[in-house]
Amino acid sequence: MSEIRANLKNWIARNRYSALAQYLGAALAVWVALSCWTLSAALHRHLFVLLLAAVLFTARFLGFGPAVFCSLVSTACLDFFAVPPYFTFRIGTSADLERLTAFLAISMFAASMARQKTLAELRADRTTREMAAIVEYSSDAIYSSRPDGTITSWNRAAEQLYGYTAEEAVGLPVARLAPPERLDEVERNHALLNGGGHVASYQTERMRKDGTRCPILLTVSSLRNARGKIVGTSAIARDLSAEKQSEDAMRRSEKLATAGRLAASIAHEINNPLEAVVNLLYLARHDSSHAAEYLAQAEQEVGRVARLAQQTLGFVRDASAPGSMDPAAIMDEVLQLYSGKLVGRQIRVTRRYRSGCEIAGYSGELRQLLANLMVNAVDAMADGGSLQVRVATGRDWSNGREGVRITVADNGSGIPRDELRQIFEPFYTTKKDSGTGLGLWVSRGIVQKHGGSIRVRSRADGRATGRATGTVFFIFLPQQQEISRVA
Ligand SMILES: Nc1ncnc2c1ncn2[C@@H]1O[C@H](COP(=O)(O)OP(=O)(O)OP(=O)(O)O)[C@@H](O)[C@H]1O
Ligand SMILES: [Mg+2]
């Protein structure tokens, strides 16, 4: 039955622009109604109903114009065949006129209602088809699943991203797409969405049919039926592989550019003391009375080159695999290393550690980072002061990731506001002969390599305003980190 209806609909749809066919169809409907009325004794007393049915049919399938035409023809037929005097168009009584007018009004009203319903259906049908085409040809993988997690639909982009055809994917559990360590993530999402909750878009990883991983941006939401009941979930997965590759390439080229700049700067920085050494050696050779003095100066210059080399090596960094490390224990080691200096400068140290701060990373590099901050703090407190160090678990200030927060605070001279922006630049130093200006630059590189962040807050104008001066460095190192592969 539905096939016949669909065929009829198709036929009518194909001929819908042929007005003649539509009006002929309306006349045909009236003719069929009249034939039924004439041929069937059972329907003999129901011409009114038969003609109304013809009007409704015309309105439903042929359009409002043919329906009006059908209403008028039906009214005329009713007058001709069913209103006395029969077989003329004359109307005998005012009651008959009222009946005919009522038929015309009802059929016109029914025609317009039926037509509106058809139009609404056509619109809904078109919207559904358009939406289906958008989903099918979207460049993002779009798929849906039942509340129990069984996949129910799968578009072309999903086929390309995951490697399963629609036939293979439909019926599979959606958890099949998650790598083993992310199965609980899928369960969490499903539980949340089935309970009416919301999941914000996030970056994650899924597994292709061949077992390879793909980074994606995942948006999941619940699907509801007309009554608002949750009937499943939908997922939109954007493939981030290309983006990640270009990000990596960009990071690599940035690193190369930085390394190039660094090499040029180092060559320049080393050249000055080397020139001085050459001159001093020349002088020592030709002026033996001051040779010891010249050699001492040359020694100082060579020491400067050695410091530069040491900091630069810090940039090259630890190439071994990252391991588990306890930042609090490393902080203690560094404090121990500089204890002589701290006591000598009368610097009071306050430590506040919270246990359970272990993270993955390069302990040698963290040691260097903390040592750089410590030496800077000591340098800033020439007349003694207080150094506060804190290590605690916490979240990143900007994106809420879990990890470890390290704070190194001193009440030393502070950094003037206009210099704050430069302190992380290579070779920026206010310590003329003793500093290379690489300490904070290297430190920031180490933090970035560990996927963390470093911030500084400082006040230097305290003496003028009477307020305390000092500097605080805040470091965040994430718990789960993807350590930059490009060292
Ligand atoms: N805790 C601090 N208090 C005051 N100024 C600081 C502090 N930390 C850094 N600075 C300023 O930032 C500058 C850059 O520091 P950075 O550690 O990069 O180089 P440096 O200490 O001068 O030399 P080195 O490479 O030997 O460490 C310092 O010269 C200093 O002016
Ligand atoms: Mg320094």
Coordinates of C-alpha atoms and ligand atoms in Angstrom, one line a residue:
M1 CA 0.0 0.0 0.0
S2 CA 2.7 2.4 1.0
E3 CA 4.6 1.4 -2.2
I4 CA 1.6 2.4 -4.3
R5 CA 1.3 5.6 -2.4
A6 CA 5.0 6.3 -2.9
N7 CA 4.7 5.6 -6.6
L8 CA 1.7 7.8 -6.9
K9 CA 3.5 10.5 -5.0
N10 CA 6.5 10.2 -7.3
W11 CA 4.4 10.2 -10.4
I12 CA 2.6 13.3 -9.1
A13 CA 5.9 14.9 -8.1
R14 CA 7.3 14.3 -11.6
N15 CA 4.2 16.0 -13.2
R16 CA 3.6 18.6 -10.5
Y17 CA 4.6 21.5 -12.9
S18 CA 2.2 20.4 -15.5
A19 CA -0.9 22.5 -14.6
L20 CA -3.0 20.8 -17.3
A21 CA -2.3 17.4 -15.8
Q22 CA -3.1 18.7 -12.3
Y23 CA -6.5 20.1 -13.4
L24 CA -7.2 16.9 -15.4
G25 CA -6.4 15.0 -12.3
A26 CA -8.9 17.1 -10.3
A27 CA -11.6 16.4 -13.0
L28 CA -10.7 12.7 -12.9
A29 CA -11.2 12.6 -9.1
V30 CA -14.7 14.1 -9.5
W31 CA -15.4 11.6 -12.3
V32 CA -14.2 8.7 -10.1
A33 CA -16.5 9.9 -7.2
L34 CA -19.4 10.2 -9.6
S35 CA -18.7 6.7 -11.0
C36 CA -18.6 5.2 -7.5
W37 CA -21.9 6.9 -6.7
T38 CA -23.5 5.6 -9.9
L39 CA -22.2 2.1 -9.9
S40 CA -22.4 1.3 -6.2
A41 CA -25.8 1.0 -4.6
A42 CA -24.3 1.2 -1.2
L43 CA -22.8 4.6 -2.0
H44 CA -25.8 5.9 -3.7
R45 CA -26.9 8.1 -0.7
H46 CA -23.4 9.4 -0.1
L47 CA -22.5 11.7 -3.1
F48 CA -21.7 14.5 -0.7
V49 CA -19.0 12.4 1.1
L50 CA -17.6 11.0 -2.2
L51 CA -17.2 14.5 -3.7
L52 CA -15.6 15.7 -0.5
A53 CA -13.2 12.8 -0.7
A54 CA -12.3 13.8 -4.3
V55 CA -11.6 17.4 -3.1
L56 CA -9.4 16.1 -0.3
F57 CA -7.5 13.8 -2.6
T58 CA -7.0 16.7 -5.1
A59 CA -5.8 19.1 -2.3
R60 CA -3.4 16.4 -0.9
F61 CA -1.7 15.4 -4.1
L62 CA -2.4 18.0 -6.8
G63 CA -2.3 21.4 -5.2
F64 CA -4.6 24.1 -3.9
G65 CA -5.6 25.5 -7.3
P66 CA -6.9 22.1 -8.7
A67 CA -8.6 21.6 -5.3
V68 CA -10.6 24.8 -5.7
F69 CA -11.4 23.8 -9.2
C70 CA -12.5 20.4 -7.9
S71 CA -14.6 22.0 -5.1
L72 CA -16.5 24.2 -7.7
V73 CA -17.0 21.2 -10.1
S74 CA -18.1 19.0 -7.2
T75 CA -20.6 21.7 -6.0
A76 CA -22.0 21.9 -9.6
C77 CA -22.3 18.1 -9.8
L78 CA -24.0 18.0 -6.4
D79 CA -26.5 20.6 -7.6
F80 CA -26.9 18.7 -10.9
F81 CA -27.3 15.2 -9.6
A82 CA -28.5 15.5 -6.0
V83 CA -30.5 18.7 -5.6
P84 CA -34.0 18.9 -7.0
P85 CA -35.0 19.6 -9.7
Y86 CA -32.5 16.9 -10.8
F87 CA -30.3 17.2 -13.9
T88 CA -30.5 21.0 -14.1
F89 CA -28.4 23.6 -12.5
R90 CA -31.4 25.3 -10.9
I91 CA -31.7 25.4 -7.1
G92 CA -35.2 24.8 -5.9
T93 CA -35.3 26.0 -2.3
S94 CA -33.2 28.2 -0.1
A95 CA -32.5 25.2 2.1
D96 CA -30.8 23.5 -0.9
L97 CA -28.9 26.7 -1.6
E98 CA -27.7 26.6 2.0
R99 CA -26.6 22.9 1.7
L100 CA -24.6 23.7 -1.5
T101 CA -23.0 26.7 0.1
A102 CA -22.1 24.6 3.2
F103 CA -20.6 21.9 0.9
L104 CA -18.6 24.5 -0.9
A105 CA -17.3 26.1 2.3
I106 CA -16.4 22.8 3.9
S107 CA -14.6 21.5 0.8
M108 CA -12.7 24.7 0.4
F109 CA -11.7 24.7 4.0
A110 CA -10.7 21.0 3.9
A111 CA -8.8 21.6 0.7
S112 CA -6.7 24.4 2.3
M113 CA -6.1 22.3 5.4
A114 CA -5.0 19.3 3.5
R115 CA -2.8 21.4 1.3
Q116 CA -1.1 23.0 4.3
K117 CA -0.4 19.6 5.8
T118 CA 1.1 18.4 2.5
L119 CA 3.3 21.5 2.3
A120 CA 4.5 21.1 5.8
E121 CA 5.3 17.4 5.1
L122 CA 7.2 18.4 1.9
R123 CA 9.1 21.0 3.8
A124 CA 10.0 18.6 6.5
D125 CA 11.0 16.0 3.9
R126 CA 13.2 18.4 2.1
T127 CA 14.9 19.6 5.3
T128 CA 15.5 16.0 6.3
R129 CA 17.0 15.2 2.9
E130 CA 19.2 18.3 3.1
M131 CA 20.4 17.5 6.6
A132 CA 21.1 13.9 5.5
A133 CA 23.2 15.3 2.6
I134 CA 25.1 17.7 4.8
V135 CA 25.9 14.9 7.2
E136 CA 26.9 12.5 4.5
Y137 CA 29.2 14.9 2.7
S138 CA 30.6 16.6 5.8
S139 CA 34.4 16.6 6.1
D140 CA 34.0 15.7 9.8
A141 CA 33.3 12.1 10.8
I142 CA 29.7 12.0 12.1
Y143 CA 28.1 8.9 13.7
S144 CA 25.4 8.1 16.1
S145 CA 24.9 5.4 18.7
R146 CA 22.1 3.9 20.8
P147 CA 22.1 4.5 24.6
D148 CA 23.8 1.1 24.9
G149 CA 26.7 2.4 22.7
T150 CA 25.9 0.4 19.5
I151 CA 26.7 2.5 16.4
T152 CA 23.6 3.2 14.3
S153 CA 24.8 5.6 11.6
W154 CA 28.2 6.3 10.0
N155 CA 29.0 8.9 7.3
R156 CA 31.6 8.9 4.6
A157 CA 34.2 11.0 6.5
A158 CA 33.9 8.4 9.4
E159 CA 34.7 5.7 6.8
Q160 CA 37.8 7.6 5.8
L161 CA 38.9 8.6 9.3
Y162 CA 38.4 5.2 11.0
G163 CA 38.8 2.8 8.0
Y164 CA 35.5 1.0 8.7
T165 CA 32.8 1.0 6.0
A166 CA 29.3 1.9 7.1
E167 CA 28.2 -1.7 6.8
E168 CA 31.1 -2.8 9.1
A169 CA 30.6 0.0 11.6
V170 CA 26.9 -0.1 12.1
G171 CA 26.2 -2.5 14.9
L172 CA 29.7 -2.3 16.4
P173 CA 30.1 -0.9 20.0
V174 CA 31.3 2.7 19.8
A175 CA 34.0 1.8 22.4
R176 CA 35.7 -0.2 19.7
L177 CA 37.0 3.2 18.4
A178 CA 38.7 4.1 21.6
P179 CA 42.3 3.0 22.5
P180 CA 42.3 0.7 25.5
E181 CA 43.5 3.4 27.9
R182 CA 40.6 5.7 26.9
L183 CA 37.7 3.2 27.4
D184 CA 36.7 4.8 30.6
E185 CA 36.5 8.1 28.8
V186 CA 33.9 6.6 26.4
E187 CA 31.9 5.1 29.3
R188 CA 32.0 8.5 31.2
N189 CA 30.7 10.3 28.2
H190 CA 27.9 7.8 27.6
A191 CA 26.9 7.9 31.3
L192 CA 26.9 11.7 31.3
L193 CA 24.9 12.1 28.1
N194 CA 22.4 9.3 28.9
G195 CA 21.8 11.1 32.2
G196 CA 21.0 14.4 30.4
G197 CA 24.4 16.0 31.0
H198 CA 26.6 17.9 28.6
V199 CA 30.2 17.2 27.3
A200 CA 32.2 20.1 26.0
S201 CA 34.3 19.5 22.8
Y202 CA 37.8 18.2 23.6
Q203 CA 40.9 16.9 21.9
T204 CA 41.4 13.2 22.3
E205 CA 42.7 10.1 20.4
R206 CA 40.8 7.3 18.7
M207 CA 41.9 4.1 17.0
R208 CA 41.5 3.2 13.3
K209 CA 40.6 -0.2 12.1
D210 CA 44.3 -1.0 11.4
G211 CA 45.1 -0.1 15.0
T212 CA 46.9 3.2 14.3
R213 CA 45.9 6.2 16.4
C214 CA 44.5 9.5 15.2
P215 CA 44.2 12.7 17.1
I216 CA 40.7 14.2 16.9
L217 CA 38.5 17.0 18.2
L218 CA 35.5 15.3 19.6
T219 CA 32.0 16.8 20.1
V220 CA 29.4 14.5 21.6
S221 CA 25.8 15.3 22.4
S222 CA 22.6 13.4 23.2
L223 CA 19.9 12.7 20.6
R224 CA 16.3 13.2 21.7
N225 CA 13.0 12.1 20.1
A226 CA 10.0 14.4 19.6
R227 CA 8.9 13.9 23.2
G228 CA 12.4 14.9 24.5
K229 CA 13.4 11.4 25.6
I230 CA 17.1 10.5 25.1
V231 CA 17.3 7.9 22.3
G232 CA 21.1 7.9 21.7
T233 CA 24.2 10.0 21.2
S234 CA 25.8 11.7 18.3
A235 CA 29.5 12.3 17.8
I236 CA 31.4 14.6 15.5
A237 CA 35.1 13.8 15.1
R238 CA 37.4 16.3 13.4
D239 CA 40.7 14.7 12.2
L240 CA 43.6 16.7 13.7
S241 CA 46.4 14.6 12.1
A242 CA 47.3 17.2 9.5
E243 CA 47.1 20.0 12.1
K244 CA 49.3 18.2 14.5
Q245 CA 51.8 17.4 11.7
S246 CA 52.0 21.0 10.7
E247 CA 52.3 22.1 14.3
D248 CA 55.2 19.7 14.8
A249 CA 56.8 21.0 11.6
M250 CA 56.3 24.6 12.7
R251 CA 57.8 23.8 16.2
R252 CA 60.7 22.1 14.5
S253 CA 61.4 25.0 12.2
E254 CA 61.0 27.5 15.1
K255 CA 63.5 25.4 17.1
L256 CA 65.9 25.5 14.1
A257 CA 65.5 29.2 13.7
T258 CA 66.1 29.7 17.5
A259 CA 69.1 27.4 17.3
G260 CA 70.5 29.4 14.4
R261 CA 70.0 32.7 16.3
L262 CA 71.5 31.2 19.4
A263 CA 74.6 29.9 17.4
A264 CA 75.1 33.4 16.0
S265 CA 74.7 35.0 19.4
I266 CA 77.0 32.5 21.0
A267 CA 79.7 33.1 18.4
H268 CA 79.4 36.8 19.1
E269 CA 79.4 36.4 22.8
I270 CA 82.4 34.1 22.8
N271 CA 84.4 36.1 20.3
N272 CA 84.7 39.1 22.7
P273 CA 86.3 37.3 25.6
L274 CA 88.5 35.3 23.1
E275 CA 89.7 38.5 21.6
A276 CA 90.5 39.8 25.0
V277 CA 92.4 36.6 25.8
V278 CA 94.5 36.8 22.7
N279 CA 95.3 40.5 23.5
L280 CA 96.1 39.7 27.2
L281 CA 98.3 36.7 26.2
Y282 CA 100.2 39.0 23.7
L283 CA 100.7 41.6 26.4
A284 CA 101.8 38.9 28.9
R285 CA 104.4 37.7 26.5
H286 CA 105.8 41.1 25.8
D287 CA 105.5 42.7 29.2
S288 CA 106.7 40.1 31.7
S289 CA 106.5 42.5 34.7
H290 CA 102.7 42.6 34.5
A291 CA 102.3 39.0 33.1
A292 CA 100.6 37.7 36.3
E293 CA 98.0 40.5 36.1
Y294 CA 97.3 39.9 32.4
L295 CA 97.0 36.1 32.9
A296 CA 94.6 36.6 35.8
Q297 CA 92.4 38.8 33.5
A298 CA 92.7 36.2 30.8
E299 CA 91.6 33.6 33.3
Q300 CA 88.5 35.6 34.1
E301 CA 87.6 35.9 30.4
V302 CA 88.1 32.1 29.9
G303 CA 85.8 31.6 32.9
R304 CA 83.2 33.7 31.2
V305 CA 83.5 31.5 28.1
A306 CA 83.1 28.4 30.3
R307 CA 79.9 29.8 31.9
L308 CA 78.5 30.5 28.4
A309 CA 79.3 26.9 27.4
Q310 CA 77.7 25.6 30.5
Q311 CA 74.4 27.5 29.9
T312 CA 74.4 26.6 26.2
L313 CA 74.8 22.9 27.1
G314 CA 71.7 23.4 29.2
F315 CA 69.9 24.3 26.0
V316 CA 71.0 21.1 24.3
R317 CA 69.7 19.3 27.3
D318 CA 69.1 15.8 28.5
A319 CA 68.4 13.4 25.6
S320 CA 67.7 10.4 27.7
A321 CA 64.1 9.1 28.2
P322 CA 62.0 11.0 30.8
G323 CA 61.5 9.3 34.1
S324 CA 59.4 9.8 37.3
M325 CA 60.7 12.7 39.4
D326 CA 59.8 14.4 42.7
P327 CA 60.2 18.2 42.3
A328 CA 60.2 18.7 46.1
A329 CA 63.2 16.3 46.4
I330 CA 65.0 18.1 43.6
M331 CA 64.3 21.4 45.2
D332 CA 65.9 20.1 48.4
E333 CA 69.0 19.0 46.5
V334 CA 69.4 22.4 44.9
L335 CA 68.9 24.2 48.2
Q336 CA 71.6 21.8 49.7
L337 CA 73.9 22.7 46.8
Y338 CA 73.6 26.4 47.4
S339 CA 73.4 26.2 51.2
G340 CA 76.8 27.7 51.6
K341 CA 75.9 30.7 49.5
L342 CA 72.5 31.1 51.2
V343 CA 74.0 31.0 54.7
G344 CA 76.9 33.3 53.7
R345 CA 74.3 35.9 52.4
Q346 CA 72.1 35.5 55.5
I347 CA 69.2 34.3 53.4
R348 CA 66.4 32.6 55.4
V349 CA 64.8 29.7 53.5
T350 CA 61.1 28.7 54.0
R351 CA 60.0 25.5 52.4
R352 CA 56.4 24.4 51.9
Y353 CA 56.0 21.1 50.2
R354 CA 52.9 18.9 49.8
S355 CA 53.5 15.2 49.3
G356 CA 52.5 13.2 46.2
C357 CA 53.9 15.6 43.6
E358 CA 55.7 13.1 41.4
I359 CA 55.6 13.8 37.7
A360 CA 57.2 12.5 34.6
G361 CA 60.2 14.5 33.2
Y362 CA 63.9 15.0 33.0
S363 CA 65.2 15.4 36.5
G364 CA 68.5 16.9 35.4
E365 CA 66.7 19.7 33.5
L366 CA 64.4 20.4 36.4
R367 CA 67.5 20.7 38.7
Q368 CA 69.0 23.2 36.3
L369 CA 65.8 25.2 36.1
L370 CA 65.5 25.4 39.9
A371 CA 69.2 26.2 40.2
N372 CA 68.8 29.1 37.7
L373 CA 65.9 30.6 39.7
M374 CA 67.8 30.0 43.0
V375 CA 71.0 31.8 41.8
N376 CA 68.9 34.7 40.4
A377 CA 67.1 35.0 43.8
V378 CA 70.4 34.9 45.7
D379 CA 71.9 37.5 43.3
A380 CA 68.9 39.8 44.0
M381 CA 69.3 39.6 47.8
A382 CA 72.9 41.0 48.1
D383 CA 72.1 42.2 51.7
G384 CA 70.3 39.0 52.9
G385 CA 66.6 38.3 52.8
S386 CA 64.0 35.6 52.7
L387 CA 63.6 32.9 50.1
Q388 CA 60.3 31.0 50.0
V389 CA 59.9 27.8 47.9
R390 CA 56.7 25.9 47.5
V391 CA 55.9 22.6 45.7
A392 CA 52.3 21.5 45.6
T393 CA 49.9 19.6 43.3
G394 CA 47.6 22.0 41.5
R395 CA 46.1 23.0 38.2
D396 CA 47.4 25.1 35.4
W397 CA 46.2 28.7 35.6
S398 CA 45.2 28.9 32.0
N399 CA 43.6 25.6 31.1
G400 CA 43.0 23.7 34.4
R401 CA 45.3 20.7 33.6
E402 CA 46.4 18.8 36.7
G403 CA 50.1 18.9 37.7
V404 CA 52.6 20.4 40.0
R405 CA 53.0 24.1 40.9
I406 CA 56.4 25.3 42.0
T407 CA 56.9 28.8 43.4
V408 CA 60.2 30.5 44.1
A409 CA 59.8 33.8 45.8
D410 CA 62.4 36.3 47.1
N411 CA 62.3 39.7 48.7
G412 CA 65.3 41.0 46.8
S413 CA 65.7 44.0 44.6
G414 CA 62.8 43.0 42.2
I415 CA 62.7 43.6 38.4
P416 CA 61.5 47.0 37.1
R417 CA 58.3 46.8 35.2
D418 CA 59.8 47.8 31.8
E419 CA 62.4 45.1 32.1
L420 CA 60.0 42.3 32.9
R421 CA 59.2 41.6 29.3
Q422 CA 62.9 41.1 28.4
I423 CA 64.1 38.8 31.1
F424 CA 63.3 35.6 29.2
E425 CA 65.1 36.8 26.1
P426 CA 68.5 35.2 25.4
F427 CA 71.5 37.3 26.6
Y428 CA 69.4 39.8 28.5
T429 CA 71.3 40.5 31.7
T430 CA 71.7 43.3 34.2
K431 CA 74.8 41.5 35.7
K432 CA 77.3 42.9 33.4
D433 CA 80.4 40.7 33.8
S434 CA 79.0 37.8 35.9
G435 CA 75.8 37.0 34.0
T436 CA 75.3 35.4 30.5
G437 CA 71.6 36.3 30.3
L438 CA 70.8 32.8 29.3
G439 CA 69.5 31.4 32.6
L440 CA 65.8 32.4 32.3
W441 CA 65.8 31.7 28.6
V442 CA 67.1 28.2 29.2
S443 CA 64.6 27.8 32.1
R444 CA 61.7 28.7 30.0
G445 CA 62.8 26.3 27.3
I446 CA 62.9 23.5 29.9
V447 CA 59.4 24.4 31.2
Q448 CA 58.0 24.4 27.6
K449 CA 59.7 21.1 26.8
H450 CA 57.8 19.6 29.7
G451 CA 54.5 21.1 28.4
G452 CA 54.3 23.6 31.3
S453 CA 54.2 27.3 31.9
I454 CA 56.3 29.9 33.7
R455 CA 55.2 33.3 35.0
V456 CA 56.8 36.0 36.9
R457 CA 55.5 38.7 39.3
S458 CA 57.9 41.4 40.6
R459 CA 58.0 44.8 42.3
A460 CA 61.2 46.9 42.1
D461 CA 60.0 50.4 43.0
G462 CA 59.5 49.5 46.7
R463 CA 62.1 51.9 48.0
A464 CA 60.4 54.8 46.4
T465 CA 56.9 53.8 47.6
G466 CA 58.0 52.2 50.9
R467 CA 56.4 48.9 49.8
A468 CA 58.3 45.6 49.9
T469 CA 60.2 44.6 46.8
G470 CA 60.7 41.1 45.5
T471 CA 60.1 38.6 42.7
V472 CA 58.0 35.5 42.5
F473 CA 58.4 32.8 39.7
F474 CA 55.4 30.5 39.3
I475 CA 56.0 27.3 37.4
F476 CA 53.4 24.7 36.4
L477 CA 54.5 21.3 35.1
P478 CA 51.6 19.0 34.0
Q479 CA 51.2 15.5 35.4
Q480 CA 50.5 13.9 32.0
Q481 CA 52.7 15.5 29.6
E482 CA 53.7 15.0 26.0
I483 CA 57.3 16.0 26.2
S484 CA 58.3 17.8 23.1
R485 CA 60.1 15.4 20.8
V486 CA 62.1 18.2 19.3
A487 CA 64.8 19.0 21.8
Ligands
LIG1 N1 64.8 36.9 41.3 C1 65.2 38.0 40.5 N2 65.3 39.2 41.1 C2 65.7 40.3 40.4 N3 66.0 40.2 39.1 C3 66.0 39.1 38.5 C4 65.6 37.8 39.2 N4 65.6 36.8 38.3 C5 66.0 37.4 37.1 N5 66.3 38.7 37.2 C6 66.7 39.6 36.2 O1 66.6 39.0 34.9 C7 67.8 39.0 34.2 C8 68.0 37.8 33.4 O2 68.1 36.6 34.2 P1 68.9 35.4 33.7 O3 68.9 34.4 34.7 O4 68.3 35.0 32.3 O5 70.3 35.9 33.4 P2 71.4 36.3 34.4 O6 71.1 35.8 35.8 O7 71.7 37.7 34.2 O8 72.6 35.5 33.9 P3 72.9 33.9 33.9 O9 72.7 33.4 32.5 O10 74.2 33.7 34.4 O11 71.8 33.3 34.8 C9 68.8 39.1 35.3 O12 70.0 39.7 34.8 C10 68.1 40.0 36.3 O13 68.2 41.4 36.0
MG2 MG 70.5 33.8 36.1

